[in-house]
Short mmCIF file of C-alpha atoms in Angstrom, two decimals:
data_model
loop_
_atom_site.label_atom_id
_atom_site.label_comp_id
_atom_site.label_asym_id
_atom_site.label_seq_id
_atom_site.Cartn_x
_atom_site.Cartn_y
_atom_site.Cartn_z
CA UNK C 12 11.41 -11.98 -18.72
CA UNK C 13 13.16 -10.77 -22.22
CA UNK C 14 13.90 -7.36 -23.61
CA UNK C 15 11.92 -6.03 -26.61
CA UNK C 16 14.81 -6.92 -28.97
CA UNK C 17 14.05 -10.61 -28.36
CA UNK C 18 10.65 -10.37 -29.74
CA UNK C 19 11.70 -8.14 -32.47
CA UNK C 20 14.40 -10.97 -33.68
CA UNK C 21 12.86 -13.36 -36.57
CA UNK C 22 12.58 -17.01 -35.20
CA UNK C 23 14.11 -15.72 -31.50
CA UNK C 24 10.91 -13.82 -30.83
CA UNK C 25 8.67 -16.82 -31.93
CA UNK C 26 10.88 -19.46 -29.83
CA UNK C 27 11.09 -17.14 -26.87
CA UNK C 28 7.06 -16.73 -26.85
CA UNK C 29 6.42 -20.50 -27.32
CA UNK C 30 9.12 -20.79 -24.41
CA UNK C 31 6.77 -18.55 -22.19
CA UNK C 32 9.30 -15.55 -22.38
CA UNK C 33 7.42 -12.39 -21.76
CA UNK C 34 8.35 -8.75 -22.02
CA UNK C 35 10.62 -7.38 -19.39
CA UNK C 36 8.25 -4.71 -17.88
CA UNK C 37 7.06 -4.17 -14.40
CA UNK C 38 3.28 -4.90 -15.28
CA UNK C 39 4.18 -8.28 -16.77
CA UNK C 40 6.54 -9.16 -13.86
CA UNK C 41 4.04 -7.96 -11.22
CA UNK C 42 1.15 -9.92 -12.98
CA UNK C 43 3.38 -13.20 -12.94
CA UNK C 44 4.43 -12.77 -9.32
CA UNK C 45 0.75 -12.17 -8.11
CA UNK C 46 -0.18 -15.43 -9.88
CA UNK C 47 2.30 -17.35 -8.02
CA UNK C 48 4.75 -17.81 -10.95
CA UNK C 49 8.59 -17.77 -10.55
CA UNK C 50 10.26 -15.00 -12.82
CA UNK C 51 13.59 -15.12 -13.89
CA UNK C 52 15.49 -11.70 -14.65
CA UNK C 53 19.19 -11.33 -15.96
CA UNK C 54 19.54 -7.42 -14.43
CA UNK C 55 22.77 -6.74 -16.41
CA UNK C 56 20.78 -6.87 -19.60
CA UNK C 57 22.62 -6.92 -23.00
CA UNK C 58 25.74 -5.66 -21.09
CA UNK C 59 26.50 -8.56 -19.34
CA UNK C 60 26.27 -10.80 -22.39
CA UNK C 61 28.18 -8.50 -24.43
CA UNK C 62 31.09 -8.07 -22.05
CA UNK C 63 34.44 -8.40 -23.42
CA UNK C 64 36.57 -11.65 -22.69
CA UNK C 65 38.70 -9.68 -20.12
CA UNK C 66 35.74 -8.84 -18.15
CA UNK C 67 34.03 -11.66 -17.80
CA UNK C 68 32.65 -12.43 -14.24
CA UNK C 69 32.70 -8.97 -13.71
CA UNK C 70 29.01 -7.78 -13.19
CA UNK C 71 28.01 -4.91 -14.96
CA UNK C 72 25.39 -2.12 -13.58
CA UNK C 73 22.07 -3.48 -13.00
CA UNK C 74 19.85 -1.26 -14.79
CA UNK C 75 17.22 0.68 -13.12
CA UNK C 76 16.19 -1.90 -10.67
CA UNK C 77 12.89 -2.87 -11.91
CA UNK C 78 12.88 -6.02 -10.73
CA UNK C 79 13.29 -4.59 -7.17
CA UNK C 80 10.39 -2.71 -7.67
CA UNK C 81 8.22 -5.54 -8.53
CA UNK C 82 9.52 -7.85 -6.07
CA UNK C 83 8.93 -5.14 -3.59
CA UNK C 84 5.33 -4.45 -4.91
CA UNK C 85 4.21 -8.09 -4.66
CA UNK C 86 6.31 -8.99 -1.45
CA UNK C 87 8.20 -11.74 -3.20
CA UNK C 88 11.68 -12.49 -1.97
CA UNK C 89 14.74 -11.96 -4.74
CA UNK C 90 16.88 -15.29 -4.89
CA UNK C 91 20.22 -14.37 -6.30
CA UNK C 92 21.35 -16.85 -8.80
CA UNK C 93 24.94 -16.93 -9.61
CA UNK C 94 26.22 -19.20 -12.82
CA UNK C 95 29.57 -20.03 -13.85
CA UNK C 96 30.57 -21.47 -17.11
CA UNK C 97 28.17 -19.33 -19.42
CA UNK C 98 30.67 -16.69 -19.93
CA UNK C 99 32.89 -19.49 -21.84
CA UNK C 100 30.39 -20.47 -24.43
CA UNK C 101 30.71 -17.49 -26.80
CA UNK C 102 33.95 -16.02 -25.64
CA UNK C 103 33.44 -12.30 -27.27
CA UNK C 104 36.94 -11.09 -28.53
CA UNK C 105 35.24 -8.22 -30.72
CA UNK C 106 32.26 -6.07 -30.84
CA UNK C 107 31.68 -5.03 -34.72
CA UNK C 108 29.85 -1.47 -33.94
CA UNK C 109 28.94 -0.78 -37.40
CA UNK C 110 27.22 -3.89 -38.08
CA UNK C 111 25.65 -3.80 -34.71
CA UNK C 112 24.01 -0.20 -35.61
CA UNK C 113 23.00 -1.62 -38.94
CA UNK C 114 20.94 -4.57 -37.44
CA UNK C 115 19.74 -2.41 -34.27
CA UNK C 116 21.56 -4.89 -32.13
CA UNK C 117 23.41 -3.58 -28.80
CA UNK C 118 26.56 -5.29 -30.09
CA UNK C 119 27.61 -7.51 -33.14
CA UNK C 120 29.82 -10.26 -31.65
CA UNK C 121 32.94 -11.74 -32.83
CA UNK C 122 33.92 -14.91 -31.39
CA UNK C 123 36.48 -17.53 -31.99
CA UNK C 124 34.08 -19.35 -34.20
CA UNK C 125 31.23 -16.48 -35.54
CA UNK C 126 31.11 -15.23 -38.09
CA UNK C 127 33.84 -17.37 -39.40
CA UNK C 128 32.03 -20.64 -39.58
CA UNK C 129 28.78 -18.93 -40.52
CA UNK C 130 25.96 -20.65 -38.79
CA UNK C 131 28.02 -23.34 -37.15
CA UNK C 132 29.29 -20.55 -35.31
CA UNK C 133 26.36 -20.04 -33.27
CA UNK C 134 26.87 -23.76 -31.44
CA UNK C 135 28.14 -22.84 -27.99
CA UNK C 136 31.39 -24.15 -26.74
CA UNK C 137 30.99 -27.05 -24.54
CA UNK C 138 31.83 -25.81 -20.94
CA UNK C 139 31.20 -27.01 -17.31
CA UNK C 140 28.54 -25.00 -15.45
CA UNK C 141 28.27 -24.46 -11.67
CA UNK C 142 25.01 -22.87 -10.60
CA UNK C 143 24.44 -21.90 -7.08
CA UNK C 144 21.21 -20.06 -5.61
CA UNK C 145 21.92 -17.90 -2.67
CA UNK C 146 19.70 -17.10 0.45
CA UNK C 147 16.55 -15.05 -0.40
CA UNK C 148 16.41 -11.48 0.03
CA UNK C 149 13.27 -10.61 1.75
CA UNK C 150 11.07 -7.94 0.24
CA UNK C 151 8.02 -8.37 2.28
CA UNK C 152 9.25 -5.85 5.34
CA UNK C 153 9.14 -2.98 2.69
CA UNK C 154 6.17 -0.58 2.15
CA UNK C 155 4.49 0.26 -0.95
CA UNK C 156 6.00 3.70 -1.02
CA UNK C 157 9.74 1.88 -1.23
CA UNK C 158 8.63 0.61 -4.59
CA UNK C 159 9.10 3.73 -5.98
CA UNK C 160 11.99 5.18 -3.62
CA UNK C 161 15.39 5.41 -6.08
CA UNK C 162 17.57 4.79 -2.60
CA UNK C 163 15.87 1.74 -1.66
CA UNK C 164 15.68 0.23 -4.96
CA UNK C 165 19.45 1.26 -5.47
CA UNK C 166 20.38 -0.14 -2.10
CA UNK C 167 18.48 -3.51 -2.79
CA UNK C 168 19.64 -4.24 -6.25
CA UNK C 169 23.19 -3.37 -4.69
CA UNK C 170 22.78 -6.01 -2.08
CA UNK C 171 21.73 -8.49 -4.79
CA UNK C 172 24.68 -7.79 -6.88
CA UNK C 173 27.29 -7.74 -4.58
CA UNK C 174 25.87 -11.24 -3.11
CA UNK C 175 26.00 -12.75 -6.75
CA UNK C 176 29.38 -11.19 -7.32
CA UNK C 177 31.00 -12.73 -4.35
CA UNK C 178 29.40 -16.17 -5.06
CA UNK C 179 30.77 -15.73 -8.91
CA UNK C 180 34.42 -15.51 -7.03
CA UNK C 181 33.71 -18.32 -4.96
CA UNK C 182 32.67 -20.48 -7.72
CA UNK C 183 35.34 -19.38 -10.00
CA UNK C 184 38.13 -20.14 -7.35
CA UNK C 185 36.80 -23.64 -7.12
CA UNK C 186 36.62 -24.44 -10.46
CA UNK C 187 40.01 -25.72 -12.24
CA UNK C 188 39.14 -25.79 -15.87
CA UNK C 189 36.33 -23.94 -17.78
CA UNK C 190 35.60 -26.82 -20.00
CA UNK C 191 36.26 -29.72 -17.92
CA UNK C 192 35.54 -28.35 -14.26
#
């Protein structure tokens, strides 16, 4: 699922559609889940990819919990996925807010290579990734009304967030070097 900004951005929107990305909204998520598709969500949204270097691997708030309500409505489990390595590919050292506002972006990144190297600056730095899937968090035990209960949504989203955060800490402790593993 992708944010509406993804589809408004030239070239990225076209490539995303061809790759099977659909709008991050509950009706689309529920349609896909009802038809047996796997749905990937990044509940931190742009706050997660626009974090300063000092905040890497510190999860941000998980939005409004739409992913939880879609999972409860369809009775599918939520499988936490923790990724270490992604936050080193574009180390954010600054955010040019005036340019972000001008282009309608949530942030405008300055990294060691972008915008200094122009288009070459979007080539990611090579980092070693570790990906771990956690135990599924069941949602089939909730009733239909729970999909609209803010406390249920908050509690499940917080359980997912805390599971991912603890796994990130574990993976970071095992990793020796961001670029060689």
